[in-house]
């Protein structure tokens, strides 16, 4: 296939490299002609690096480079043959993209499909600027293109129906996974990613824990590669804040997507992350470190807690499997004088358990069931928890080599809230029909690097148990952001997987 890629920046050169490696001829163009030469040199370096790593033969690299054609102008008329597909990767401004496509309409035949790599603009709005909106669709890649194995195919309201399967086939023939996504704010991956970062900010706003503690829990309890604040430092807080606002406004201020009041001042202050050397973490400005953290967030020393008595008597409050599992793990006996009372909370608070059960407030602390069998256990304290109870509870939980993070009492603790938000946003995407359930999990796993797709993650927890968690969070806080979605409620009531598609209707 002959493809024209317009825009020779980071995304355009990545798309061009991906396409020529897959065997396609790529015409590369940019409004700035020097950018094309720079992009070709970059692609050559990447192909040679692939040869050095054994991922490509030298003959394969030479052949791929031979399929790369430099154009003097994005509007160059066809030479040997017209491109079947144009992929645009220019600046993220509707007017600029529309001007490009209207110019291309004048020089390329009607059969050439137009694709925009926009990550935030409406494909339908862009198509409406064209004489033939049916030829345009979204083809949203992720950076770095050759390594990020998912592409969102986004039809606009007027896109010809046959264009979508054609683009899906093209993407998958090149070795990436294509997911079809409705033309909605944030599309799929950027929308799904709001679950983690908005909830992390909510925890920070409420002073439940600091950013480093939240990141440690996200990594060690939930199994994420990076905590949410590490991730925002990597992508840039300005980018994250903009996406949060765009998606929230686009969905008419949906509480589940509500952004944080903390971002504006941090962006104004230039605390954007690695690119400004200052973010939630400090980054080295020594030459040659390439912005590497000093030290890496995962290696930062943890708050020291004065050693306590790991032999102090303790009891686990409550019934059911969660309480029994904690009793077995902690060798907890019946309560005696001075014993610690450990409460496994599930979308509820330690304070509520104290009030409901008449527990001694100075010796009652919360434990998170999600953290029981992980490297890190999480201990929740209230304003009246005695210091000696905190020290001794840390020692009890740390017994056996576990790390322990102490947080303030909140409904569900940190890991539960993060996970409930990630799954809640994903079930909202499914409920709106933005993408098929399997595609949601595929795109999020490949695009965000989560250990499980969010719907499969909810299944691992159990739909009934997850529904109880969401319901308890909503009842305890009164905040609509935690209200169980209809998708979750229906599947919990029917005992179905969250990956079960909506029922087909008669045509």
Coordinates of C-alpha atoms in Angstrom, one line a residue:
X1 CA 0.0 0.0 0.0
X2 CA 1.1 3.6 -0.6
X3 CA 0.6 5.8 2.4
X4 CA 1.2 9.5 2.9
X5 CA 2.2 10.6 6.4
X6 CA 1.9 14.4 6.9
X7 CA 3.8 15.7 9.9
X8 CA 7.4 14.6 10.6
X9 CA 7.5 15.2 14.3
X10 CA 7.6 12.6 17.0
X11 CA 4.3 10.9 16.1
X12 CA 4.6 11.2 12.3
X13 CA 8.1 9.7 12.2
X14 CA 7.0 6.9 14.5
X15 CA 4.0 6.1 12.2
X16 CA 6.3 6.2 9.1
X17 CA 8.8 3.9 10.7
X18 CA 6.0 1.4 11.7
X19 CA 4.5 1.5 8.2
X20 CA 7.7 1.0 6.2
X21 CA 8.8 -1.8 8.5
X22 CA 5.5 -3.5 7.8
X23 CA 6.2 -3.4 4.0
X24 CA 4.3 -0.3 2.9
X25 CA 5.6 2.6 0.9
X26 CA 5.4 5.8 2.8
X27 CA 5.5 9.4 1.5
X28 CA 6.7 11.6 4.3
X29 CA 5.9 15.3 4.2
X30 CA 5.9 18.3 6.5
X31 CA 5.2 22.0 6.2
X32 CA 8.9 22.5 7.3
X33 CA 11.0 20.7 4.8
X34 CA 14.0 20.3 7.1
X35 CA 11.8 18.2 9.4
X36 CA 11.5 15.5 6.8
X37 CA 15.3 15.1 6.5
X38 CA 15.5 15.0 10.3
X39 CA 12.8 12.4 10.5
X40 CA 14.4 10.2 7.8
X41 CA 17.7 10.3 9.7
X42 CA 15.9 9.4 12.9
X43 CA 14.1 6.5 11.2
X44 CA 17.3 5.2 9.8
X45 CA 18.9 5.2 13.3
X46 CA 15.9 3.3 14.7
X47 CA 16.1 0.7 12.0
X48 CA 19.8 0.2 12.6
X49 CA 19.2 -0.1 16.3
X50 CA 16.6 -2.8 15.6
X51 CA 19.3 -4.6 13.5
X52 CA 21.7 -4.4 16.4
X53 CA 19.1 -5.9 18.8
X54 CA 18.3 -8.7 16.4
X55 CA 14.8 -7.6 15.7
X56 CA 15.4 -6.9 12.1
X57 CA 17.9 -8.0 9.4
X58 CA 20.2 -5.5 7.7
X59 CA 18.6 -6.4 4.4
X60 CA 15.2 -5.7 6.0
X61 CA 16.3 -2.4 7.3
X62 CA 17.6 -1.3 4.0
X63 CA 14.4 -2.4 2.2
X64 CA 12.3 -0.5 4.8
X65 CA 14.4 2.7 4.3
X66 CA 14.1 2.2 0.5
X67 CA 10.3 2.4 0.9
X68 CA 10.5 5.8 2.5
X69 CA 9.8 8.6 0.0
X70 CA 10.5 12.3 0.8
X71 CA 8.0 14.9 -0.4
X72 CA 8.7 18.5 -0.8
X73 CA 5.1 19.5 0.2
X74 CA 2.2 17.9 2.0
X75 CA 0.1 18.8 -1.1
X76 CA 2.3 17.2 -3.7
X77 CA 0.2 15.6 -6.5
X78 CA 0.5 11.9 -7.0
X79 CA 3.6 10.8 -8.9
X80 CA 3.8 7.0 -9.6
X81 CA 0.4 6.4 -8.0
X82 CA -1.9 8.1 -5.6
X83 CA -1.7 7.1 -1.9
X84 CA -4.5 4.9 -0.7
X85 CA -4.3 6.4 2.8
X86 CA -3.2 9.7 4.3
X87 CA -2.3 9.8 8.0
X88 CA -2.1 13.3 9.5
X89 CA 0.1 13.9 12.5
X90 CA 0.4 17.7 12.7
X91 CA -0.2 20.1 15.6
X92 CA -3.3 19.4 17.7
X93 CA -5.4 22.4 16.4
X94 CA -8.7 21.9 14.6
X95 CA -8.1 24.8 12.2
X96 CA -4.6 23.6 11.2
X97 CA -5.8 20.0 10.6
X98 CA -8.9 21.1 8.6
X99 CA -6.8 23.4 6.4
X100 CA -4.5 20.5 5.7
X101 CA -7.3 18.1 4.7
X102 CA -9.1 20.6 2.6
X103 CA -5.9 21.2 0.7
X104 CA -5.3 17.4 0.3
X105 CA -8.9 17.1 -1.1
X106 CA -7.9 19.3 -4.0
X107 CA -4.9 17.2 -5.1
X108 CA -5.7 13.6 -4.2
X109 CA -8.5 11.4 -5.7
X110 CA -11.7 10.7 -4.0
X111 CA -10.7 7.2 -3.2
X112 CA -7.9 8.2 -0.9
X113 CA -8.9 7.7 2.8
X114 CA -8.0 10.4 5.2
X115 CA -7.0 9.6 8.8
X116 CA -6.3 12.0 11.6
X117 CA -4.0 11.0 14.5
X118 CA -5.8 13.5 16.8
X119 CA -5.9 12.5 20.5
X120 CA -8.5 15.1 21.7
X121 CA -10.4 16.7 18.8
X122 CA -13.7 15.6 17.5
X123 CA -13.3 13.5 14.3
X124 CA -16.9 14.5 13.3
X125 CA -16.1 18.2 13.7
X126 CA -13.0 17.8 11.6
X127 CA -14.8 15.9 8.9
X128 CA -17.5 18.5 8.8
X129 CA -14.9 21.0 7.4
X130 CA -14.4 18.7 4.3
X131 CA -16.3 18.6 1.1
X132 CA -16.5 14.8 1.6
X133 CA -16.6 14.0 5.3
X134 CA -17.2 10.3 4.6
X135 CA -13.5 9.8 3.7
X136 CA -12.2 10.9 7.1
X137 CA -11.7 8.8 10.2
X138 CA -9.6 8.9 13.3
X139 CA -6.5 6.7 13.6
X140 CA -5.1 7.4 17.0
X141 CA -1.6 6.0 17.7
X142 CA 0.3 6.1 20.9
X143 CA 3.9 7.1 21.5
X144 CA 6.3 5.5 20.8
X145 CA 4.3 4.1 17.8
X146 CA 6.5 1.0 17.0
X147 CA 6.3 -0.2 20.6
X148 CA 2.8 0.8 21.6
X149 CA 0.8 -2.0 20.0
X150 CA -2.6 -0.5 20.0
X151 CA -4.4 1.9 17.6
X152 CA -7.8 3.5 18.1
X153 CA -9.9 3.5 15.0
X154 CA -12.5 6.3 15.4
X155 CA -15.3 6.8 12.9
X156 CA -16.9 10.2 12.8
X157 CA -20.6 10.5 12.4
X158 CA -20.3 10.8 8.6
X159 CA -17.5 8.3 8.0
X160 CA -18.3 5.7 5.4
X161 CA -19.1 2.4 7.1
X162 CA -16.7 0.4 5.0
X163 CA -13.8 2.6 6.0
X164 CA -13.7 1.2 9.5
X165 CA -13.1 -2.5 8.8
X166 CA -10.6 -1.4 6.1
X167 CA -8.6 0.6 8.6
X168 CA -8.8 -2.2 11.2
X169 CA -7.4 -4.6 8.6
X170 CA -4.6 -2.3 7.7
X171 CA -3.5 -1.7 11.3
X172 CA -3.6 -5.4 12.2
X173 CA -1.7 -6.4 9.0
X174 CA 1.1 -4.1 10.3
X175 CA 1.2 -6.0 13.6
X176 CA -0.7 -3.7 15.9
X177 CA -4.1 -4.3 17.6
X178 CA -6.9 -2.1 16.3
X179 CA -9.9 -1.2 18.5
X180 CA -12.9 0.6 17.2
X181 CA -14.0 3.5 19.4
X182 CA -16.9 6.0 19.3
X183 CA -16.0 9.6 18.6
X184 CA -16.3 10.8 22.2
X185 CA -14.0 13.0 24.3
X186 CA -10.7 11.2 25.1
X187 CA -11.8 8.3 22.9
X188 CA -11.0 5.1 24.8
X189 CA -7.5 5.0 26.4
X190 CA -7.3 8.6 27.5
X191 CA -10.9 8.3 28.9
X192 CA -10.1 5.1 30.8
X193 CA -6.9 6.6 32.2
X194 CA -8.9 9.2 34.1
X195 CA -10.0 6.6 36.7
X196 CA -6.6 6.2 38.2
X197 CA -5.4 9.8 38.2
X198 CA -8.6 11.6 39.3
X199 CA -8.9 9.3 42.3
X200 CA -5.3 9.6 43.2
X201 CA -5.8 13.4 43.2
X202 CA -8.9 13.0 45.3
X203 CA -6.9 11.0 47.9
X204 CA -4.3 13.7 47.9
X205 CA -6.8 16.5 48.3
X206 CA -8.3 14.8 51.3
X207 CA -4.9 14.3 52.9
X208 CA -5.4 10.6 53.1
X209 CA -1.7 10.1 52.3
X210 CA 1.0 11.9 50.4
X211 CA 1.8 11.3 46.8
X212 CA 4.7 8.9 47.5
X213 CA 2.6 6.7 49.8
X214 CA -0.2 6.5 47.2
X215 CA 2.3 5.5 44.5
X216 CA 3.8 2.8 46.7
X217 CA 0.4 1.3 47.4
X218 CA -0.5 1.5 43.7
X219 CA 2.7 -0.4 42.8
X220 CA 2.8 -2.9 45.6
X221 CA -0.9 -3.6 46.3
X222 CA -2.4 -3.2 42.8
X223 CA 0.6 -4.3 40.8
X224 CA 0.9 -1.2 38.6
X225 CA 4.3 -0.5 37.0
X226 CA 4.2 3.1 38.0
X227 CA 2.1 4.9 40.6
X228 CA -0.2 7.6 39.4
X229 CA 2.0 10.5 40.4
X230 CA 5.1 8.9 38.8
X231 CA 3.0 8.5 35.7
X232 CA 1.9 12.1 35.6
X233 CA 5.5 13.2 36.1
X234 CA 6.4 11.1 33.1
X235 CA 3.6 12.4 30.8
X236 CA 3.7 16.0 32.1
X237 CA 1.1 17.4 34.5
X238 CA 0.1 20.0 31.9
X239 CA -0.9 17.2 29.5
X240 CA -2.7 15.3 32.2
X241 CA -4.6 18.3 33.5
X242 CA -5.7 19.3 30.0
X243 CA -7.0 15.7 29.3
X244 CA -8.8 15.6 32.6
X245 CA -10.6 18.9 31.9
X246 CA -11.4 18.0 28.3
X247 CA -12.9 14.6 29.2
X248 CA -14.9 16.0 32.2
X249 CA -16.3 18.9 30.1
X250 CA -17.0 16.6 27.2
X251 CA -19.2 14.3 29.4
X252 CA -21.1 17.2 30.8
X253 CA -19.3 17.3 34.2
X254 CA -19.8 13.7 35.0
X255 CA -18.8 13.3 38.7
X256 CA -17.0 10.1 38.0
X257 CA -14.5 12.1 35.8
X258 CA -14.3 15.1 38.1
X259 CA -10.7 16.7 37.9
X260 CA -8.8 18.0 40.8
X261 CA -8.5 21.6 42.2
X262 CA -4.8 20.9 42.9
X263 CA -3.6 20.9 39.3
X264 CA -3.9 24.5 38.3
X265 CA -1.4 25.9 40.8
X266 CA 1.1 23.2 40.1
X267 CA 0.9 23.8 36.4
X268 CA 1.2 27.5 36.9
X269 CA 4.3 27.0 39.0
X270 CA 5.9 24.8 36.3
X271 CA 5.8 21.6 38.4
X272 CA 5.2 19.5 35.4
X273 CA 7.4 16.6 36.0
X274 CA 10.5 15.3 34.2
X275 CA 10.4 17.9 31.4
X276 CA 10.8 20.7 33.9
X277 CA 12.9 18.7 36.4
X278 CA 10.4 19.3 39.1
X279 CA 7.1 17.6 39.6
X280 CA 5.7 15.4 42.4
X281 CA 9.3 14.2 42.6
X282 CA 12.6 16.0 42.2
X283 CA 14.6 15.2 39.1
X284 CA 18.3 15.6 38.6
X285 CA 19.7 18.3 36.4
X286 CA 23.1 16.8 36.1
X287 CA 24.4 16.4 32.5
X288 CA 23.9 13.0 31.1
X289 CA 21.2 11.9 33.4
X290 CA 18.4 12.5 30.8
X291 CA 16.0 13.7 33.5
X292 CA 16.3 10.5 35.6
X293 CA 14.9 10.9 39.1
X294 CA 17.4 11.2 41.9
X295 CA 16.7 8.8 43.4
X296 CA 13.9 6.9 41.5
X297 CA 10.5 7.3 43.2
X298 CA 10.4 3.5 43.9
X299 CA 13.7 3.8 45.7
X300 CA 12.8 6.8 48.0
X301 CA 13.2 6.0 51.7
X302 CA 10.0 5.4 53.4
X303 CA 8.9 7.2 56.6
X304 CA 10.5 5.7 59.6
X305 CA 8.2 4.3 62.3
X306 CA 9.6 3.7 65.8
X307 CA 9.8 -0.1 66.4
X308 CA 6.7 -1.5 68.1
X309 CA 5.7 -4.8 69.8
X310 CA 4.9 -7.4 67.2
X311 CA 3.7 -9.7 70.1
X312 CA 1.0 -7.3 71.3
X313 CA -2.4 -9.1 71.6
X314 CA -4.7 -8.3 68.6
X315 CA -8.1 -9.3 67.4
X316 CA -9.7 -8.9 64.0
X317 CA -13.2 -7.4 64.1
X318 CA -15.9 -8.8 61.9
X319 CA -17.2 -11.9 60.2
X320 CA -16.8 -13.4 56.8
X321 CA -13.9 -14.5 54.6
X322 CA -12.0 -11.2 54.8
X323 CA -11.9 -11.2 58.6
X324 CA -11.1 -14.9 58.7
X325 CA -8.2 -14.5 56.3
X326 CA -6.8 -11.6 58.4
X327 CA -7.2 -13.7 61.6
X328 CA -5.2 -16.5 60.1
X329 CA -2.5 -14.3 58.7
X330 CA -2.0 -12.4 62.0
X331 CA -2.6 -15.2 64.4
X332 CA -5.3 -13.0 66.0
X333 CA -7.0 -14.3 69.2
X334 CA -9.9 -13.0 71.1
X335 CA -9.6 -9.5 72.5
X336 CA -8.0 -9.0 75.8
X337 CA -7.0 -6.0 77.9
X338 CA -5.0 -3.6 75.7
X339 CA -5.5 -5.6 72.6
X340 CA -5.4 -4.0 69.1
X341 CA -8.7 -4.1 67.3
X342 CA -8.0 -4.5 63.5
X343 CA -10.9 -3.8 61.2
X344 CA -10.9 -5.0 57.6
X345 CA -12.8 -2.2 55.9
X346 CA -14.6 -2.7 52.5
X347 CA -15.7 0.7 51.2
X348 CA -16.3 1.8 54.8
X349 CA -14.3 3.5 57.6
X350 CA -12.7 2.7 60.8
X351 CA -14.6 5.5 62.5
X352 CA -17.9 3.8 61.5
X353 CA -16.8 0.5 62.9
X354 CA -15.9 2.2 66.2
X355 CA -19.3 3.9 66.4
X356 CA -21.3 0.8 65.3
X357 CA -19.6 -1.8 67.4
X358 CA -18.5 0.2 70.4
X359 CA -14.8 -0.5 69.9
X360 CA -12.1 1.3 71.9
X361 CA -11.2 4.2 69.5
X362 CA -7.6 4.6 70.7
X363 CA -6.8 0.9 69.9
X364 CA -8.9 0.4 66.7
X365 CA -7.2 0.6 63.3
X366 CA -8.1 -0.4 59.7
X367 CA -6.6 -3.0 57.4
X368 CA -7.2 -3.3 53.7
X369 CA -8.2 -6.8 52.5
X370 CA -6.7 -6.0 49.1
X371 CA -3.3 -5.8 50.7
X372 CA -3.3 -9.0 52.7
X373 CA -1.3 -11.1 50.3
X374 CA 0.8 -8.4 48.7
X375 CA 4.3 -7.1 49.6
X376 CA 2.8 -4.0 51.3
X377 CA 0.1 -3.9 53.9
X378 CA -1.9 -0.7 54.6
X379 CA -2.9 0.5 58.0
X380 CA -5.6 3.2 58.5
X381 CA -5.6 5.4 61.6
X382 CA -8.1 7.9 63.0
X383 CA -7.5 11.2 64.8
X384 CA -7.7 9.4 68.2
X385 CA -5.5 6.3 67.5
X386 CA -2.9 6.1 70.2
X387 CA 0.7 6.4 69.0
X388 CA 1.7 3.2 70.8
X389 CA -1.2 1.4 69.0
X390 CA 0.1 2.6 65.6
X391 CA 3.7 1.5 66.4
X392 CA 2.6 -2.0 67.6
X393 CA 0.1 -2.4 64.7
X394 CA 2.9 -1.6 62.2
X395 CA 5.1 -4.2 63.8
X396 CA 2.3 -6.8 63.7
X397 CA 1.6 -6.2 60.0
X398 CA 5.3 -6.1 59.1
X399 CA 5.9 -9.5 60.7
X400 CA 7.0 -11.8 57.9
X401 CA 8.8 -9.2 55.9
X402 CA 5.9 -7.1 54.7
X403 CA 6.3 -3.3 54.1
X404 CA 3.6 -1.2 55.9
X405 CA 2.1 2.1 54.9
X406 CA 0.1 4.1 57.4
X407 CA -2.7 6.3 55.9
X408 CA -5.5 8.3 57.4
X409 CA -8.9 6.7 57.7
X410 CA -11.0 7.0 54.6
X411 CA -13.8 5.0 53.1
X412 CA -12.3 1.9 51.5
X413 CA -8.7 3.0 52.0
X414 CA -6.3 3.9 49.2
X415 CA -6.1 0.7 47.0
X416 CA -9.9 0.1 47.1
X417 CA -10.7 3.6 46.0
X418 CA -8.1 3.5 43.1
X419 CA -9.3 0.1 41.9
X420 CA -13.0 1.0 42.2
X421 CA -12.4 4.2 40.2
X422 CA -10.4 2.4 37.4
X423 CA -13.1 -0.3 37.0
X424 CA -16.0 2.3 37.5
X425 CA -14.8 4.5 34.6
X426 CA -14.3 1.4 32.4
X427 CA -17.8 0.1 33.1
X428 CA -19.1 3.6 32.3
X429 CA -17.3 3.4 28.9
X430 CA -18.9 0.0 28.3
X431 CA -22.3 1.3 29.3
X432 CA -22.1 4.2 26.9
X433 CA -21.2 1.8 24.0
X434 CA -17.9 3.7 23.4
X435 CA -16.1 0.4 22.7
X436 CA -16.8 -3.3 23.0
X437 CA -15.9 -4.8 26.4
X438 CA -13.0 -6.9 25.0
X439 CA -11.6 -3.9 23.2
X440 CA -11.7 -1.8 26.4
X441 CA -9.6 -4.3 28.2
X442 CA -7.2 -4.8 25.2
X443 CA -6.7 -1.1 24.7
X444 CA -6.2 -0.3 28.3
X445 CA -3.8 -3.1 28.9
X446 CA -1.7 -2.2 25.8
X447 CA -2.1 1.5 26.1
X448 CA -1.7 2.1 29.8
X449 CA 0.2 -1.0 30.9
X450 CA -2.2 -2.1 33.6
X451 CA -1.6 -5.6 34.9
X452 CA -5.1 -6.6 33.9
X453 CA -7.8 -5.0 31.7
X454 CA -10.1 -3.0 34.0
X455 CA -13.2 -5.2 33.3
X456 CA -11.2 -8.5 33.8
X457 CA -9.7 -6.9 37.0
X458 CA -13.2 -6.4 38.3
X459 CA -14.0 -10.0 37.5
X460 CA -11.0 -11.1 39.4
X461 CA -12.4 -9.3 42.4
X462 CA -15.9 -10.6 41.7
X463 CA -18.8 -8.6 40.4
X464 CA -20.9 -9.0 43.5
X465 CA -18.0 -8.0 45.8
X466 CA -17.1 -5.1 43.6
X467 CA -20.7 -3.9 43.6
X468 CA -20.7 -4.0 47.4
X469 CA -17.5 -2.0 47.4
X470 CA -18.9 0.7 45.1
X471 CA -22.2 0.8 47.0
X472 CA -20.4 1.2 50.3
X473 CA -18.1 3.9 49.0
X474 CA -21.2 5.8 47.6
X475 CA -23.2 5.3 50.9
X476 CA -20.3 6.3 53.1
X477 CA -19.2 9.4 51.2
X478 CA -22.4 10.5 49.5
X479 CA -20.2 11.4 46.5
X480 CA -21.8 10.5 43.1
X481 CA -18.3 9.6 41.7
X482 CA -18.6 6.2 43.5
X483 CA -22.2 5.4 42.4
X484 CA -22.2 1.9 40.9
X485 CA -22.8 2.0 37.1
X486 CA -25.8 0.2 35.6
X487 CA -23.3 -2.0 33.8
X488 CA -21.8 -3.2 37.1
X489 CA -25.1 -3.5 38.9
X490 CA -26.8 -5.6 36.2
X491 CA -23.9 -8.0 35.9
X492 CA -23.6 -8.3 39.7
X493 CA -27.3 -9.1 40.0
X494 CA -27.1 -11.7 37.2
X495 CA -23.8 -13.2 38.2
X496 CA -22.2 -12.2 34.9
X497 CA -18.7 -11.2 33.9
X498 CA -18.1 -7.5 33.4
X499 CA -16.9 -8.5 29.9
X500 CA -20.4 -9.7 29.0
X501 CA -21.6 -7.5 26.1
X502 CA -24.9 -5.7 26.1
X503 CA -27.9 -7.8 24.8
X504 CA -28.4 -7.5 21.0
X505 CA -31.7 -5.9 20.0
X506 CA -33.8 -7.0 17.1
X507 CA -33.0 -5.2 13.9

